[in-house]
Amino acid sequence: MTEPEAFLECRCGACRITLCDPALRSHTQCLCFDCRQRGLISASRSPGNSLPDAVANFERGIDLLYFANALIVDEASRDLLEFSKLTADAFNTTAMSTCCGTLMCGTHPLYEGRTISVNADSCCVTTTSSLPVQAVAFACDIPDEHAAALVQRSTAPVVFSVYDELESPTMKAFVSAVTAPIAAGASAIATTSFEELCAAKPLTIDNACFVESRSGPS
Ligand SMILES: [Zn+2]
Ligand SMILES: [Zn+2]
């Protein structure tokens, strides 16, 4: 069997998550308040983690890559993972590295446990797989003039309110991609999943940077 060659690595290199299936399941950009808030929380943890200028200025969304939830994580890296939600009833759960505040990966009930999302503006992603951006999500969360400019410029479909548009072809394709069964080969070599890693740790509720994330252009 060949070694899995795809992995996620934090910015300082201390924390690594091996992806047992290197194939990208989807690629989106997200403009939502919550992604912005998580990015700002990460920025508050370590110098150098600030949002990319284009994201800060609403020229593009956070770059999100989606992979099968079939992982290998050694003890040293497990120790460095902290799991959090923005609020107790939030959908997303996020794994952040405590060494340097990198957003390593996250999950959402929509993925049905089969997929993890990775903020590629924060986490270093190594894979041979690539996909063009397939959707720009949550344009409803950025100022109108920036949303209008993005619609003009974007080569991918722009979705305004994701939860109101789950029946659109763009969202149906996304849900189909993130709920696809995990390949047998990846399942066979995986030693853990996001949920299993999360269950072994306390879940933190961290709603820092709430106002800043929703305050519009600075
Ligand atoms: Zn680190
Ligand atoms: Zn988002």
CSV table of C-alpha atoms and ligand atoms in Angstrom, one decimal:
chain,number,residue,atom,x,y,z
A,1,MET,CA,0.0,0.0,0.0
A,2,THR,CA,1.3,3.5,-0.8
A,3,GLU,CA,1.6,6.1,1.9
A,4,PRO,CA,-1.2,8.6,2.1
A,5,GLU,CA,0.3,11.8,0.6
A,6,ALA,CA,-2.3,14.3,1.6
A,7,PHE,CA,-2.3,16.2,4.9
A,8,LEU,CA,-3.3,19.3,6.8
A,9,GLU,CA,-0.6,21.1,8.7
A,10,CYS,CA,-0.8,24.1,11.2
A,11,ARG,CA,1.1,27.2,10.5
A,12,CYS,CA,4.0,26.3,12.9
A,13,GLY,CA,4.2,22.7,11.7
A,14,ALA,CA,3.6,21.1,15.1
A,15,CYS,CA,0.1,19.7,14.3
A,16,ARG,CA,-0.6,17.5,11.4
A,17,ILE,CA,-3.7,15.6,10.2
A,18,THR,CA,-3.3,13.0,7.4
A,19,LEU,CA,-6.1,12.8,4.9
A,20,CYS,CA,-6.7,9.2,3.9
A,21,ASP,CA,-8.5,10.3,0.8
A,22,PRO,CA,-6.6,13.1,-1.0
A,23,ALA,CA,-9.4,13.8,-3.4
A,24,LEU,CA,-11.2,17.2,-2.9
A,25,ARG,CA,-15.0,16.7,-2.5
A,26,SER,CA,-15.8,20.3,-3.1
A,27,HIS,CA,-14.3,23.7,-3.1
A,28,THR,CA,-16.2,26.8,-2.1
A,29,GLN,CA,-15.6,30.3,-0.9
A,30,CYS,CA,-17.6,31.4,2.1
A,31,LEU,CA,-18.6,35.0,3.0
A,32,CYS,CA,-20.5,34.2,6.2
A,33,PHE,CA,-20.2,36.0,9.4
A,34,ASP,CA,-19.2,32.9,11.3
A,35,CYS,CA,-16.2,32.0,9.0
A,36,ARG,CA,-15.1,35.6,9.4
A,37,GLN,CA,-15.5,35.4,13.2
A,38,ARG,CA,-13.5,32.1,13.3
A,39,GLY,CA,-10.8,33.8,11.2
A,40,LEU,CA,-10.6,36.7,13.6
A,41,ILE,CA,-10.5,34.4,16.6
A,42,SER,CA,-7.5,32.6,14.9
A,43,ALA,CA,-5.9,36.0,14.2
A,44,SER,CA,-6.2,36.9,17.9
A,45,ARG,CA,-4.3,33.7,18.9
A,46,SER,CA,-1.0,34.4,17.0
A,47,PRO,CA,0.7,37.1,15.0
A,48,GLY,CA,0.5,36.4,11.3
A,49,ASN,CA,-2.9,34.8,11.4
A,50,SER,CA,-4.8,37.8,10.2
A,51,LEU,CA,-7.4,37.5,7.5
A,52,PRO,CA,-6.0,37.8,3.9
A,53,ASP,CA,-6.6,41.4,2.7
A,54,ALA,CA,-9.0,40.3,0.0
A,55,VAL,CA,-11.1,38.5,2.6
A,56,ALA,CA,-10.9,41.4,5.0
A,57,ASN,CA,-12.0,43.8,2.2
A,58,PHE,CA,-14.9,41.5,1.0
A,59,GLU,CA,-13.3,40.9,-2.4
A,60,ARG,CA,-13.6,37.1,-1.9
A,61,GLY,CA,-14.8,34.6,0.7
A,62,ILE,CA,-12.7,32.4,2.9
A,63,ASP,CA,-11.3,29.5,0.8
A,64,LEU,CA,-12.9,26.2,1.9
A,65,LEU,CA,-11.8,22.8,0.8
A,66,TYR,CA,-13.8,19.6,1.7
A,67,PHE,CA,-12.3,16.2,2.2
A,68,ALA,CA,-13.5,12.7,3.3
A,69,ASN,CA,-13.7,12.4,7.1
A,70,ALA,CA,-11.1,9.6,7.1
A,71,LEU,CA,-8.1,10.7,9.1
A,72,ILE,CA,-4.8,9.6,10.8
A,73,VAL,CA,-3.7,11.8,13.7
A,74,ASP,CA,-0.8,10.9,16.0
A,75,GLU,CA,-0.8,11.5,19.8
A,76,ALA,CA,1.3,14.6,19.6
A,77,SER,CA,-1.1,16.3,17.1
A,78,ARG,CA,-4.2,15.1,19.0
A,79,ASP,CA,-2.8,16.8,22.1
A,80,LEU,CA,-2.7,20.1,20.2
A,81,LEU,CA,-6.3,20.1,19.0
A,82,GLU,CA,-8.9,22.2,20.7
A,83,PHE,CA,-12.6,21.8,19.7
A,84,SER,CA,-15.0,24.7,19.8
A,85,LYS,CA,-18.3,26.2,18.7
A,86,LEU,CA,-19.2,29.9,18.5
A,87,THR,CA,-22.4,29.3,20.5
A,88,ALA,CA,-23.9,26.3,22.3
A,89,ASP,CA,-26.5,25.8,19.5
A,90,ALA,CA,-24.2,26.5,16.5
A,91,PHE,CA,-24.0,24.0,13.7
A,92,ASN,CA,-20.3,24.1,13.1
A,93,THR,CA,-17.7,22.5,15.3
A,94,THR,CA,-14.1,23.7,14.7
A,95,ALA,CA,-10.8,22.1,15.5
A,96,MET,CA,-8.1,24.7,16.2
A,97,SER,CA,-4.4,24.0,16.9
A,98,THR,CA,-3.4,25.3,20.3
A,99,CYS,CA,0.3,25.7,19.3
A,100,CYS,CA,-0.4,28.6,16.8
A,101,GLY,CA,-4.2,29.1,16.5
A,102,THR,CA,-4.5,27.5,13.1
A,103,LEU,CA,-8.1,26.6,12.0
A,104,MET,CA,-7.4,22.9,11.2
A,105,CYS,CA,-10.8,21.7,10.1
A,106,GLY,CA,-14.5,21.6,11.0
A,107,THR,CA,-17.7,19.8,10.5
A,108,HIS,CA,-21.4,20.6,10.1
A,109,PRO,CA,-24.5,18.3,10.4
A,110,LEU,CA,-25.1,18.8,6.7
A,111,TYR,CA,-22.0,16.6,6.0
A,112,GLU,CA,-23.6,13.6,7.9
A,113,GLY,CA,-20.2,12.7,9.3
A,114,ARG,CA,-18.7,12.0,5.9
A,115,THR,CA,-16.8,15.2,5.2
A,116,ILE,CA,-14.6,17.8,6.9
A,117,SER,CA,-14.2,21.4,5.8
A,118,VAL,CA,-10.8,23.0,5.8
A,119,ASN,CA,-10.2,26.8,5.8
A,120,ALA,CA,-7.3,26.9,3.4
A,121,ASP,CA,-6.6,30.5,4.2
A,122,SER,CA,-5.6,29.4,7.7
A,123,CYS,CA,-4.5,25.7,7.4
A,124,CYS,CA,-1.7,24.5,5.1
A,125,VAL,CA,-3.2,21.9,2.8
A,126,THR,CA,-1.1,19.4,0.8
A,127,THR,CA,-2.8,17.3,-1.8
A,128,THR,CA,-2.4,16.6,-5.5
A,129,SER,CA,-6.1,17.1,-6.0
A,130,SER,CA,-7.6,20.3,-7.2
A,131,LEU,CA,-11.0,21.7,-8.1
A,132,PRO,CA,-12.1,25.2,-9.3
A,133,VAL,CA,-14.3,27.1,-6.9
A,134,GLN,CA,-17.8,25.6,-7.3
A,135,ALA,CA,-19.8,28.1,-5.3
A,136,VAL,CA,-19.5,31.4,-3.4
A,137,ALA,CA,-21.7,31.1,-0.3
A,138,PHE,CA,-23.5,33.5,2.0
A,139,ALA,CA,-23.2,36.7,0.0
A,140,CYS,CA,-26.1,37.9,2.2
A,141,ASP,CA,-23.6,38.4,5.0
A,142,ILE,CA,-21.4,41.1,3.3
A,143,PRO,CA,-22.3,44.7,2.5
A,144,ASP,CA,-24.6,45.0,-0.6
A,145,GLU,CA,-22.1,46.9,-2.8
A,146,HIS,CA,-19.5,44.2,-2.3
A,147,ALA,CA,-22.0,41.4,-2.9
A,148,ALA,CA,-23.0,43.1,-6.2
A,149,ALA,CA,-19.4,43.4,-7.3
A,150,LEU,CA,-18.8,39.8,-6.5
A,151,VAL,CA,-21.8,38.6,-8.5
A,152,GLN,CA,-20.4,40.6,-11.5
A,153,ARG,CA,-16.9,39.1,-11.1
A,154,SER,CA,-17.5,35.6,-10.0
A,155,THR,CA,-17.1,32.7,-12.4
A,156,ALA,CA,-18.8,30.4,-9.8
A,157,PRO,CA,-22.5,30.6,-8.8
A,158,VAL,CA,-23.0,33.1,-5.9
A,159,VAL,CA,-25.5,31.9,-3.3
A,160,PHE,CA,-27.0,34.5,-1.0
A,161,SER,CA,-28.9,32.7,1.8
A,162,VAL,CA,-27.6,29.1,1.8
A,163,TYR,CA,-30.3,27.7,4.0
A,164,ASP,CA,-33.1,29.2,1.9
A,165,GLU,CA,-31.5,27.8,-1.3
A,166,LEU,CA,-30.8,24.2,-0.4
A,167,GLU,CA,-33.0,23.1,-3.3
A,168,SER,CA,-31.0,25.1,-5.9
A,169,PRO,CA,-28.8,23.0,-8.3
A,170,THR,CA,-25.7,24.5,-6.8
A,171,MET,CA,-26.6,23.6,-3.2
A,172,LYS,CA,-27.9,20.1,-4.2
A,173,ALA,CA,-24.6,19.4,-5.9
A,174,PHE,CA,-22.7,20.6,-2.8
A,175,VAL,CA,-24.8,18.4,-0.4
A,176,SER,CA,-24.4,15.4,-2.7
A,177,ALA,CA,-20.6,15.9,-2.8
A,178,VAL,CA,-20.2,16.2,1.0
A,179,THR,CA,-22.5,13.3,1.9
A,180,ALA,CA,-20.9,10.9,-0.7
A,181,PRO,CA,-19.8,7.6,1.0
A,182,ILE,CA,-16.2,7.5,2.0
A,183,ALA,CA,-14.1,5.3,-0.3
A,184,ALA,CA,-13.4,1.8,1.0
A,185,GLY,CA,-9.6,2.3,0.6
A,186,ALA,CA,-9.7,5.4,2.7
A,187,SER,CA,-11.9,3.8,5.4
A,188,ALA,CA,-9.5,0.9,5.6
A,189,ILE,CA,-6.4,3.0,6.5
A,190,ALA,CA,-8.1,5.7,8.6
A,191,THR,CA,-7.5,5.5,12.3
A,192,THR,CA,-10.0,8.2,13.4
A,193,SER,CA,-12.6,10.8,12.3
A,194,PHE,CA,-13.4,14.4,13.3
A,195,GLU,CA,-16.2,13.2,15.6
A,196,GLU,CA,-14.0,10.7,17.4
A,197,LEU,CA,-11.2,13.3,17.9
A,198,CYS,CA,-13.8,15.8,19.2
A,199,ALA,CA,-15.4,13.3,21.6
A,200,ALA,CA,-12.1,12.8,23.4
A,201,LYS,CA,-11.8,16.5,24.3
A,202,PRO,CA,-13.9,19.1,26.1
A,203,LEU,CA,-16.0,21.3,23.8
A,204,THR,CA,-15.2,25.0,24.2
A,205,ILE,CA,-17.8,27.7,23.5
A,206,ASP,CA,-15.9,30.7,22.2
A,207,ASN,CA,-17.9,33.7,20.8
A,208,ALA,CA,-14.9,36.1,20.8
A,209,CYS,CA,-14.8,38.7,18.0
A,210,PHE,CA,-18.5,38.6,17.5
A,211,VAL,CA,-19.1,42.3,17.0
A,212,GLU,CA,-15.9,42.8,15.0
A,213,SER,CA,-16.9,40.0,12.6
A,214,ARG,CA,-20.3,41.6,11.9
A,215,SER,CA,-19.2,45.3,11.8
A,216,GLY,CA,-18.5,45.6,8.0
A,217,PRO,CA,-15.6,47.4,6.4
A,218,SER,CA,-13.2,49.0,8.9
B,1,ZN,ZN,1.0,25.1,15.1
B,2,ZN,ZN,-18.8,30.4,6.3
